[in-house]
CSV table of C-alpha atoms in Angstrom, one decimal:
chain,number,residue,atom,x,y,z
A,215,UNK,CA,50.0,-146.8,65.5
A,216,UNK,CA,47.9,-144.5,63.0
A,217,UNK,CA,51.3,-144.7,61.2
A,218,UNK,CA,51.2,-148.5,60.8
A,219,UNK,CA,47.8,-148.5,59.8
A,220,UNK,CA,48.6,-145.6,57.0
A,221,UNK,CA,51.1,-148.0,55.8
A,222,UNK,CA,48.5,-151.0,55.9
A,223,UNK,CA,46.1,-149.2,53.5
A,224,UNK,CA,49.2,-147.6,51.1
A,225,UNK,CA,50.4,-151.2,51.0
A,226,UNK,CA,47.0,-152.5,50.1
A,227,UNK,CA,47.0,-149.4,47.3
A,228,UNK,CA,50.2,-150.8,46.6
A,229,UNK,CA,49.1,-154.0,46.0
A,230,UNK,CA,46.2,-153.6,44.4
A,231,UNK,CA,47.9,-151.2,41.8
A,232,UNK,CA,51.1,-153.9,41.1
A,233,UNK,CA,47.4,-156.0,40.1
A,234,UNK,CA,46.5,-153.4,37.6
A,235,UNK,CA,43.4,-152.7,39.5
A,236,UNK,CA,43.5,-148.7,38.7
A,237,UNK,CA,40.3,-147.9,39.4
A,238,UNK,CA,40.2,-149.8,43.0
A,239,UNK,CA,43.1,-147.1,43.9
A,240,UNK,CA,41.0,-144.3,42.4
A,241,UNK,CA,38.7,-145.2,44.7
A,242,UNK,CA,40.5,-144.2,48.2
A,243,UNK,CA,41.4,-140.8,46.7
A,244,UNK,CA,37.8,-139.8,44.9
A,245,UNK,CA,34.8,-138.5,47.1
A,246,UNK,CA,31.6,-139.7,46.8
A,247,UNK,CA,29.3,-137.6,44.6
A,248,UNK,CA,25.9,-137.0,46.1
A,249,UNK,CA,22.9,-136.6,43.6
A,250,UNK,CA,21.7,-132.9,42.9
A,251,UNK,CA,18.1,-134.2,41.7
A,252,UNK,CA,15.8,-137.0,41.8
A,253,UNK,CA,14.6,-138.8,44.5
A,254,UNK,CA,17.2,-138.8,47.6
A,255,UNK,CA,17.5,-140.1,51.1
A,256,UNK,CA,19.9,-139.0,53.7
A,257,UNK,CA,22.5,-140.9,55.5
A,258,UNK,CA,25.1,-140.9,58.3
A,259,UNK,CA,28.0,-142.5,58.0
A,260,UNK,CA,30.0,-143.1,60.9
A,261,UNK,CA,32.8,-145.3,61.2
A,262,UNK,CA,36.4,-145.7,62.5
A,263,UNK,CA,37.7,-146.9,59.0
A,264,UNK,CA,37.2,-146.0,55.3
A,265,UNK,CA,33.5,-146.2,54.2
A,266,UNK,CA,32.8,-146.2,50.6
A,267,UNK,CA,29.9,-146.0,48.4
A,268,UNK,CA,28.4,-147.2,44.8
A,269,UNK,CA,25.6,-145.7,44.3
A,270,UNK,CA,23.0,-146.9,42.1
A,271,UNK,CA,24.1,-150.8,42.0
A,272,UNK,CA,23.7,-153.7,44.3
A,273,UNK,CA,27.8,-155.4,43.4
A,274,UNK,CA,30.9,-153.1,43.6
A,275,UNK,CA,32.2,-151.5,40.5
A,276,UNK,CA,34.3,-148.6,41.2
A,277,UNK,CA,33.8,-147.2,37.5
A,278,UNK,CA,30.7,-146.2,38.0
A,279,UNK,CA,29.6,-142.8,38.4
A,280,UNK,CA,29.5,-140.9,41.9
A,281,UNK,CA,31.3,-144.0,43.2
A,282,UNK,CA,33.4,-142.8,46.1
A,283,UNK,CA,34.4,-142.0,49.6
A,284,UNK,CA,31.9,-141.1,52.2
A,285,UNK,CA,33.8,-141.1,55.1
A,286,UNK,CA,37.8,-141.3,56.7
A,287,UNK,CA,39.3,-141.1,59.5
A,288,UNK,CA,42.8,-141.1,58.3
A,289,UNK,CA,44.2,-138.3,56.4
A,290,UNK,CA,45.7,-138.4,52.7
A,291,UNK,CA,42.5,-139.9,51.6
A,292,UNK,CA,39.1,-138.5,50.0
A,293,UNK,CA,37.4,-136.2,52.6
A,294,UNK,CA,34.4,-135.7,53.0
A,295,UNK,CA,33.6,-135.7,56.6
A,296,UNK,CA,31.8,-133.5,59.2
A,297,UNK,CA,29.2,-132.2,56.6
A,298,UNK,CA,25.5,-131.9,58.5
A,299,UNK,CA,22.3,-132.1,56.5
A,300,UNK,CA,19.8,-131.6,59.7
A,301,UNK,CA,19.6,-135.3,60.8
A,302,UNK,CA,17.8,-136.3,63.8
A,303,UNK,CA,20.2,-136.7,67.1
A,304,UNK,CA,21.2,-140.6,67.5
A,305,UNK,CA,23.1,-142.4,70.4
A,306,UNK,CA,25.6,-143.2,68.4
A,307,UNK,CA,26.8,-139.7,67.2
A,308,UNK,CA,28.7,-140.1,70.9
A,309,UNK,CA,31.0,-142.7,69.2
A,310,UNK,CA,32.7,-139.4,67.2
A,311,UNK,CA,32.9,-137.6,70.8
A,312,UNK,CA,34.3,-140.6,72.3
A,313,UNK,CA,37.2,-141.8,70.1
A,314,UNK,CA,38.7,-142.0,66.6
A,315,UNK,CA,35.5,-141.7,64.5
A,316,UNK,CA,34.8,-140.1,61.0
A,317,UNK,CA,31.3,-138.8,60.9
A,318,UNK,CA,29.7,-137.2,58.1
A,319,UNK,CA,26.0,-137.2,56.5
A,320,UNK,CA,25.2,-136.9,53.0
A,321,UNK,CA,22.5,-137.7,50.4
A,322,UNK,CA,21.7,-140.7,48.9
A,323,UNK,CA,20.1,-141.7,45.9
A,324,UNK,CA,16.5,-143.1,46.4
A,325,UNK,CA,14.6,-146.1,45.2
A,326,UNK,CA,18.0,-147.4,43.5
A,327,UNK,CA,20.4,-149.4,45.3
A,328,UNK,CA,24.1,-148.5,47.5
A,329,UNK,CA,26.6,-150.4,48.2
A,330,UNK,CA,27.9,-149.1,51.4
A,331,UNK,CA,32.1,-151.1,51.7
A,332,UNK,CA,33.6,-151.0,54.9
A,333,UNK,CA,37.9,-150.8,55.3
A,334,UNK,CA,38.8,-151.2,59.1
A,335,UNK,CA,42.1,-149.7,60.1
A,336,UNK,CA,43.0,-152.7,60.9
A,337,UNK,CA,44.8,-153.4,65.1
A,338,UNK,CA,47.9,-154.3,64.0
A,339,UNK,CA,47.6,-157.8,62.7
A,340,UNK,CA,43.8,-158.2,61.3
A,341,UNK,CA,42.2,-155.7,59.1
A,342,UNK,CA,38.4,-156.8,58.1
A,343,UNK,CA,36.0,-155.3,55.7
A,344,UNK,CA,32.4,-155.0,55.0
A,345,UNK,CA,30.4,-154.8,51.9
A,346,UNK,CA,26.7,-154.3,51.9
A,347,UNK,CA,23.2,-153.1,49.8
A,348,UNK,CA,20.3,-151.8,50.4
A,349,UNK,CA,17.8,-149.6,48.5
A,350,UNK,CA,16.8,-146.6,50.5
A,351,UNK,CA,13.7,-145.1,50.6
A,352,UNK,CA,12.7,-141.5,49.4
A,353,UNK,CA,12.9,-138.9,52.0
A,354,UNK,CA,14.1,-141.3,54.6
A,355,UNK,CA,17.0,-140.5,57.2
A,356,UNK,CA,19.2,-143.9,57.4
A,357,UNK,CA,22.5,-144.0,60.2
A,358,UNK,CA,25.2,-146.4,58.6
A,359,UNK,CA,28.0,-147.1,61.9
A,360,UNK,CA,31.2,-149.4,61.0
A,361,UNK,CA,33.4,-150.2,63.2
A,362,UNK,CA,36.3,-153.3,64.0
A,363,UNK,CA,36.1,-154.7,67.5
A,364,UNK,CA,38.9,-157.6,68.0
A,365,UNK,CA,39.1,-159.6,64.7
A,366,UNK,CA,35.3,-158.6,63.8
A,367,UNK,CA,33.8,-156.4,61.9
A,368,UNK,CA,30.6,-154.6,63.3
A,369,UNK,CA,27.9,-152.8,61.3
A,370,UNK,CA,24.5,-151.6,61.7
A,371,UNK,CA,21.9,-149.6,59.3
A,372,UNK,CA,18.7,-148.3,60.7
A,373,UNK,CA,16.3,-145.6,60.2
A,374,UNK,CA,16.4,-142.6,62.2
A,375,UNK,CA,13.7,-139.8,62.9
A,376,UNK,CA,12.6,-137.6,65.6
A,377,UNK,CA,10.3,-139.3,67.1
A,378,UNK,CA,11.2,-143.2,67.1
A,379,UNK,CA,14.0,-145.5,67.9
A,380,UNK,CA,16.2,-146.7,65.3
A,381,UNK,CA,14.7,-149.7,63.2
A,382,UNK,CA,17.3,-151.9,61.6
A,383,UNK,CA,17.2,-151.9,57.7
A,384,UNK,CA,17.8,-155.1,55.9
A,385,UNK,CA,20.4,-155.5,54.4
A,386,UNK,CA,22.1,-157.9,51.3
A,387,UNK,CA,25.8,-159.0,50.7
A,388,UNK,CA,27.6,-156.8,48.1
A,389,UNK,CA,30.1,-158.7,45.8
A,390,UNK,CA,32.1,-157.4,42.9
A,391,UNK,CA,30.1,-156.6,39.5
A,392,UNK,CA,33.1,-158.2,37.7
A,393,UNK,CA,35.6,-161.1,39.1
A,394,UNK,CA,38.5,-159.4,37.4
A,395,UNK,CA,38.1,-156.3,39.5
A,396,UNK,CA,39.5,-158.2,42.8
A,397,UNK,CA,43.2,-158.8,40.6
């Protein structure tokens, strides 16, 4: 099984390379880079496929700097996972406990926007993905959890903090920042 869905994302590398698309295979094997200074938030990613982020934009453009994996459950590919910042406890951190889960929490530019893309693993004949924006606020803690369930792709940002529940953050659709980047 986790070899079939290897071979679902290489072919989709394949694929995408045969298209001349370069920087969209650059883009499963480069991490995301956090910001060292400036206004930041934090965020948790947790997911049971590839998350990727462009920071600093509201479309996806892969050229653009600290563009990059966040999260992976599947070896061979950018890691950064299990890194811990200091973030509030959530009910959802038992989702890593409980199955195949990448988890990870890193920082976030603030007051700009991210695009947060979403890759399922795919269950053996559907793979779905996600792309979303939002603009996060300074010294906020955000929880970002992707995950495929049947033919659907799931996903939920929120706010997290010590002392209250979750509350949802809106979020917009993501497209590409140039038509000729999906070739």
């Amino acid at each position: 099984m986790r070899f079939m869905r290897l071979l679902s994302l290489a072919s989709l590398a394949a694929t995408l390379c045969a298209c001349g698309n370069i920087q969209t295979i650059k883009s499963f094997s480069t991490p995301y880079q956090e910001p060292a200074q400036g206004a930041r938030a934090r965020i948790r990613v947790l997911s049971d496929g590839m998350v990727r982020a462009v920071p600093n934009s509201a479309c996806v453009d892969w050229r653009l700097e600290g563009a990059g994996v966040m999260a992976s459950p599947t070896k061979g590919f950018a890691n950064m996972n299990n890194r811990k910042l200091g973030m509030p406890q959530s009910a959802a951190q038992t989702l890593v406990a409980q199955s195949h889960f990448a988890s990870t929490e890193l920082y976030v530019p603030a007051g700009r926007p991210l695009v947060l893309d979403y890759l399922s693993q795919g269950n053996g004949s559907y793979q779905c993905f996600v792309r979303r924006t939002f603009v996060p606020a300074e010294g906020r803690d955000y929880e970002a959890v992707f995950w495929q369930e049947g033919s659907v792709c799931r996903f939920r940002v929120g706010t997290i903090s010590e002392a209250a529940t979750p509350e949802a953050v809106a979020l917009a659709p993501a497209g590409l920042c140039r038509a000729s980047d999906n070739l």
